Amino acid sequence: MTQKGPPVCNLISVQIQLLRDGLRCWLREYWGANSIMKSKEHTRQVRNMVLEKFKAGLGYKKISQTLNISRSTVQSIIRKWKEYGTTVNLPRQGRPPKLTGRTRRSLIREAAKRPMVTLDEMQRATAQVGETVHRTTISRALHKCGLYGRVARRKPLLKENHKKSRLQFARSHVEDTANMWKKVLWSDETKIELFGHNAKRYAWRRNNTAHHSENTIPTVKYGGGSIMLWGCFSSAGTGKLVKVDGKMDGAKYRAILEENLLESAKDLRLGRRFTFQQDNDPKHKARATMEWFKKKNIHVLEWPSQSPDLNPIENLWQDLKTAVHKRSPSNLTELELFCKEEWARISVTRCAKLVETYPKRLAAVIAAKGGSTKY
């Protein structure tokens, strides 16, 4: 009589049970290694027992079954021992970052692409992808890659023709001698406010990129001011400083030159064959003004438009404004008086240094291909 085998339904039940046990074991090992919620740590005695059995030649699976701990835990203990030579828990780096790597890279790209983007805008962008973080978290992420919030510099708006003329000027004068620049009488007008300066704006930028066009605020020449001044200087010191009454026009500009230019050149001992520098303001380039220069035999330096960074008198204007505002003038009369006093106090050394380093300005324009410089 032939012996019957086990019923088919029993075999199926056994197979299902084995599958369940295997899945349960796999889930236990998986979540033991990847769960966000940290399980209770094993004692140092248990970790040492794992190491002893491993040294005795037992495999991960056998150790796991013998000590009734997950295989991933056994692997982790032995891996740590191989790397650090100990089973003691090592100091941790701290809490996990709230920003994912993908979001952090996206923020860095956005700040590099749009330097004027604000922290609030980036915070809203991260919230849209499900990562709600504080502004300081975003700021720290940008700091780690070298991006810092800095005040955007105000620079003249440079078009392509401006850059071309600036570059041409720099290349044609970069090899001029120091004596040539000592014979130049630099001039300009400036307006000085009685109270304070304009508001600041910030831009995300890297070091040494303050004067790149995307990190600056374009400006134009004309705007309000308390008093308008005309002044001049050379490497020998400061010349005359004159307050402009009312609106400056060509006739008033020529009157200022008539009364102050040649006298300043004489006081600074520039001799007869000196060069006068002025910008391309329409009243400076008017036909009557140019004829006045020709009549007086004064050589005028050809000047590229939108180039205050090439005129070292701008540095003296900044020195003057800083010194005057420290004295806190209370009215326009005091403002004019303080300006003339502080202008006279500017040292010859300061003036000479600005002229002596002028070739560096020209080299900076050439390096920037006619663009803005740090000056």
Tab-separated table of N, CA, C and O in Angstrom, residues 230 240 242 250-265 276 288-289 291-293 295-296 298:
chain	number	residue	atom	x	y	z
A	230	TRP	N	32.773	122.911	-6.053
A	230	TRP	CA	33.768	122.624	-7.098
A	230	TRP	C	35.139	122.696	-6.437
A	230	TRP	O	35.416	123.608	-5.646
A	240	LYS	N	41.803	125.188	-4.911
A	240	LYS	CA	40.664	125.958	-4.434
A	240	LYS	C	39.435	125.050	-4.264
A	240	LYS	O	39.244	124.081	-4.995
A	242	VAL	N	35.267	125.796	-3.996
A	242	VAL	CA	34.309	126.880	-4.203
A	242	VAL	C	32.891	126.345	-4.078
A	242	VAL	O	32.564	125.289	-4.636
A	250	GLY	N	26.958	126.712	-18.008
A	250	GLY	CA	28.228	126.931	-18.671
A	250	GLY	C	28.890	128.242	-18.268
A	250	GLY	O	30.103	128.294	-18.019
A	251	ALA	N	28.110	129.319	-18.197
A	251	ALA	CA	28.662	130.628	-17.844
A	251	ALA	C	29.206	130.633	-16.419
A	251	ALA	O	30.292	131.173	-16.156
A	252	LYS	N	28.458	130.020	-15.506
A	252	LYS	CA	28.908	129.988	-14.114
A	252	LYS	C	30.155	129.108	-13.974
A	252	LYS	O	31.071	129.429	-13.190
A	253	TYR	N	30.204	128.015	-14.761
A	253	TYR	CA	31.377	127.143	-14.713
A	253	TYR	C	32.622	127.869	-15.212
A	253	TYR	O	33.701	127.782	-14.613
A	254	ARG	N	32.473	128.628	-16.286
A	254	ARG	CA	33.617	129.374	-16.821
A	254	ARG	C	34.060	130.464	-15.845
A	254	ARG	O	35.263	130.743	-15.729
A	255	ALA	N	33.112	131.042	-15.139
A	255	ALA	CA	33.475	132.055	-14.134
A	255	ALA	C	34.286	131.418	-12.994
A	255	ALA	O	35.263	132.020	-12.509
A	256	ILE	N	33.909	130.219	-12.601
A	256	ILE	CA	34.665	129.515	-11.560
A	256	ILE	C	36.074	129.201	-12.040
A	256	ILE	O	37.066	129.387	-11.307
A	257	LEU	N	36.191	128.752	-13.294
A	257	LEU	CA	37.517	128.463	-13.843
A	257	LEU	C	38.363	129.736	-13.916
A	257	LEU	O	39.563	129.709	-13.593
A	258	GLU	N	37.746	130.818	-14.358
A	258	GLU	CA	38.466	132.087	-14.504
A	258	GLU	C	39.051	132.555	-13.173
A	258	GLU	O	40.180	133.063	-13.111
A	259	GLU	N	38.298	132.343	-12.104
A	259	GLU	CA	38.715	132.860	-10.796
A	259	GLU	C	39.595	131.886	-10.018
A	259	GLU	O	40.328	132.324	-9.115
A	260	ASN	N	39.535	130.599	-10.354
A	260	ASN	CA	40.177	129.619	-9.469
A	260	ASN	C	41.169	128.669	-10.140
A	260	ASN	O	42.084	128.188	-9.472
A	261	LEU	N	41.014	128.395	-11.431
A	261	LEU	CA	41.847	127.366	-12.052
A	261	LEU	C	43.310	127.774	-12.109
A	261	LEU	O	44.194	127.082	-11.579
A	262	LEU	N	43.584	128.879	-12.766
A	262	LEU	CA	44.978	129.299	-12.929
A	262	LEU	C	45.617	129.657	-11.592
A	262	LEU	O	46.813	129.399	-11.376
A	263	GLU	N	44.837	130.203	-10.690
A	263	GLU	CA	45.370	130.523	-9.370
A	263	GLU	C	45.748	129.252	-8.611
A	263	GLU	O	46.782	129.205	-7.928
A	264	SER	N	44.920	128.207	-8.747
A	264	SER	CA	45.242	126.929	-8.096
A	264	SER	C	46.496	126.319	-8.698
A	264	SER	O	47.365	125.813	-7.978
A	265	ALA	N	46.604	126.360	-10.024
A	265	ALA	CA	47.791	125.820	-10.680
A	265	ALA	C	49.051	126.568	-10.237
A	265	ALA	O	50.121	125.962	-10.056
A	276	PHE	N	44.771	119.823	-17.528
A	276	PHE	CA	43.574	119.978	-16.699
A	276	PHE	C	42.621	118.819	-16.970
A	276	PHE	O	42.355	118.474	-18.125
A	288	ALA	N	31.805	127.224	-25.840
A	288	ALA	CA	32.392	128.412	-25.224
A	288	ALA	C	33.444	128.036	-24.179
A	288	ALA	O	34.471	128.715	-24.046
A	289	THR	N	33.183	126.943	-23.466
A	289	THR	CA	34.143	126.499	-22.453
A	289	THR	C	35.421	126.002	-23.103
A	289	THR	O	36.528	126.335	-22.658
A	291	GLU	N	36.573	126.829	-26.009
A	291	GLU	CA	37.282	127.983	-26.570
A	291	GLU	C	38.030	128.745	-25.480
A	291	GLU	O	39.114	129.298	-25.711
A	292	TRP	N	37.464	128.783	-24.272
A	292	TRP	CA	38.139	129.440	-23.152
A	292	TRP	C	39.448	128.722	-22.831
A	292	TRP	O	40.480	129.366	-22.603
A	293	PHE	N	39.413	127.387	-22.831
A	293	PHE	CA	40.641	126.615	-22.589
A	293	PHE	C	41.675	126.897	-23.682
A	293	PHE	O	42.872	127.055	-23.397
A	295	LYS	N	41.948	129.566	-25.530
A	295	LYS	CA	42.430	130.939	-25.389
A	295	LYS	C	43.478	131.042	-24.289
A	295	LYS	O	44.455	131.802	-24.407
A	296	LYS	N	43.280	130.263	-23.212
A	296	LYS	CA	44.213	130.294	-22.092
A	296	LYS	C	45.386	129.326	-22.267
A	296	LYS	O	46.242	129.206	-21.376
A	298	ILE	N	45.398	126.070	-22.233
A	298	ILE	CA	45.326	125.006	-21.224
A	298	ILE	C	44.981	123.692	-21.921
A	298	ILE	O	43.963	123.593	-22.628
